[in-house]
Amino acid sequence: MIPVFKPLIEKEEIDASRESLEMGWLGMGSYVSGFENKVKEILGTEERYVAALSTGTAGLHVALLIAGVGPGDEVIVSSFNCSADFQAISWVGAEIVFCDCLDETLAIDMKQAATLVTPKTKAIIVMDYDCILCDHDEIAEFAATHKLRVIHDAAHSFGSHYKGKPVGSFSDICVFSHDPVKTITCLDGGTIVVKTKEELAMVHELRLLGMQQPASVMYQNQRAWTFDVERVGYRYHMLNMHAAIGLAQLSKLDLIASSRREACIKYNALLAGIDQVRTPLTDFNDVNPFLYYIRVPAGDRDELRKFLKDNGVDTGIHWQPGHWFSLWKNCRAGDLSVTDRVGNEILSLPLHSRMDLALVDEVCRQIGMYFAAKTA
């Protein structure tokens, strides 16, 4: 079976995990500091502050708290998104407002978002869907006009660039995911990028049970035994071994990104002649693709998935729209007709770092066989 995801675990990651275990400091320590510093170096800016967390989902929760979102507030978010975003909004007691996505880029429809703003609106969450980024200039203008905080869900776009600027270097609050299937994995982990030292200090407290324990002490593989707690906090800190593996991955960022772009470009070229297959409208320039996705007629999607599985090719669906779930079906929403259509057409194909391009050939051959049989 050709898997949808296959993490790049090589000698460097195995050595890093062993060395971190042999160090004997298993909690948040020196490797976490090193990981944060390396991420900040990749972002290339002194105007943002980076903190490592246990997951990207934890980052979304913390981001909403940093933005001051709580009960009585509303957060606009595309329904075509991961359920982590919706859960995080629910955790802070705010109301979800579902917005449609754009048909070509699958990014949030900012024109519709403008019609959904009310006096209760406190923030908007925007997600880069895979290899096509949002229009972040339009989003910044929207936020300034309506005086809203922006949480940039960049779970798919670590290592990508927007108009030459690294993703994470320009957003209001940016969250990355480094879970088992992302382009850069820490086994599990996330990072949040904020604009001020005050916000960074709040993140440090929120990720460690509210404890005002200096990160600078823990980064030396030590801890303080006396401290104050002034706010509710969570167990959201990154572990040393996770950060060590993440550092090994970051050293390969350029190789990972280039190999994934190469596979995506080949997919686009090989699938271009199949009328029933809609491929991403991009040249994959300056991005680090998390997924390779296609859209096929809704009536064929599930049948094609079964055909591919029967022939050794695993596939995925990213995502089921939020308003399809029982928990969120009654949330306020705009017209979600594009999201409904995309949700029935979307299909993720196998994409790995350093992927053998012969696997791309085989996946495309199987897709071609399926549609050829349909039209014969």
mmCIF file of C-alpha atoms in Angstrom, residues 74-78 97-102 107-126 138-148 332-335:
data_model
loop_
_atom_site.group_PDB
_atom_site.id
_atom_site.type_symbol
_atom_site.label_atom_id
_atom_site.label_comp_id
_atom_site.label_asym_id
_atom_site.label_seq_id
_atom_site.Cartn_x
_atom_site.Cartn_y
_atom_site.Cartn_z
ATOM 1 C CA GLU A 74 -17.781 35.474 17.750
ATOM 2 C CA VAL A 75 -14.956 34.107 15.586
ATOM 3 C CA ILE A 76 -15.278 33.904 11.806
ATOM 4 C CA VAL A 77 -13.674 30.801 10.284
ATOM 5 C CA SER A 78 -13.939 28.900 7.030
ATOM 6 C CA VAL A 97 -19.396 31.749 12.528
ATOM 7 C CA PHE A 98 -18.877 29.658 9.418
ATOM 8 C CA CYS A 99 -17.715 31.314 6.205
ATOM 9 C CA ASP A 100 -17.509 29.827 2.708
ATOM 10 C CA CYS A 101 -14.243 29.132 0.872
ATOM 11 C CA LEU A 102 -13.105 30.254 -2.567
ATOM 12 C CA ALA A 107 -8.975 29.835 1.147
ATOM 13 C CA ILE A 108 -11.577 31.686 3.198
ATOM 14 C CA ASP A 109 -13.876 33.933 1.147
ATOM 15 C CA MET A 110 -13.017 37.350 2.559
ATOM 16 C CA LYS A 111 -15.834 39.127 0.721
ATOM 17 C CA GLN A 112 -18.368 36.897 2.445
ATOM 18 C CA ALA A 113 -16.466 37.253 5.734
ATOM 19 C CA ALA A 114 -17.105 41.010 5.588
ATOM 20 C CA THR A 115 -20.857 40.357 5.533
ATOM 21 C CA LEU A 116 -20.616 38.152 8.635
ATOM 22 C CA VAL A 117 -19.005 40.732 10.926
ATOM 23 C CA THR A 118 -21.157 41.910 13.853
ATOM 24 C CA PRO A 119 -20.410 43.911 17.017
ATOM 25 C CA LYS A 120 -19.689 40.536 18.674
ATOM 26 C CA THR A 121 -16.967 39.577 16.202
ATOM 27 C CA LYS A 122 -13.602 39.489 17.977
ATOM 28 C CA ALA A 123 -11.324 37.569 15.623
ATOM 29 C CA ILE A 124 -10.994 35.691 12.363
ATOM 30 C CA ILE A 125 -9.081 32.448 11.771
ATOM 31 C CA VAL A 126 -7.575 32.059 8.300
ATOM 32 C CA GLU A 138 -6.433 41.410 1.905
ATOM 33 C CA ILE A 139 -6.780 39.771 5.316
ATOM 34 C CA ALA A 140 -4.657 42.433 7.029
ATOM 35 C CA GLU A 141 -6.737 45.188 5.428
ATOM 36 C CA PHE A 142 -9.949 43.437 6.496
ATOM 37 C CA ALA A 143 -8.706 43.123 10.089
ATOM 38 C CA ALA A 144 -7.696 46.768 10.238
ATOM 39 C CA THR A 145 -11.049 47.893 8.852
ATOM 40 C CA HIS A 146 -13.054 45.849 11.356
ATOM 41 C CA LYS A 147 -10.559 46.070 14.253
ATOM 42 C CA LEU A 148 -10.229 42.293 14.573
ATOM 43 C CA ARG A 332 -24.338 30.933 12.356
ATOM 44 C CA ALA A 333 -23.084 30.782 8.782
ATOM 45 C CA GLY A 334 -23.038 32.422 5.394
ATOM 46 C CA ASP A 335 -23.877 30.644 2.163
#
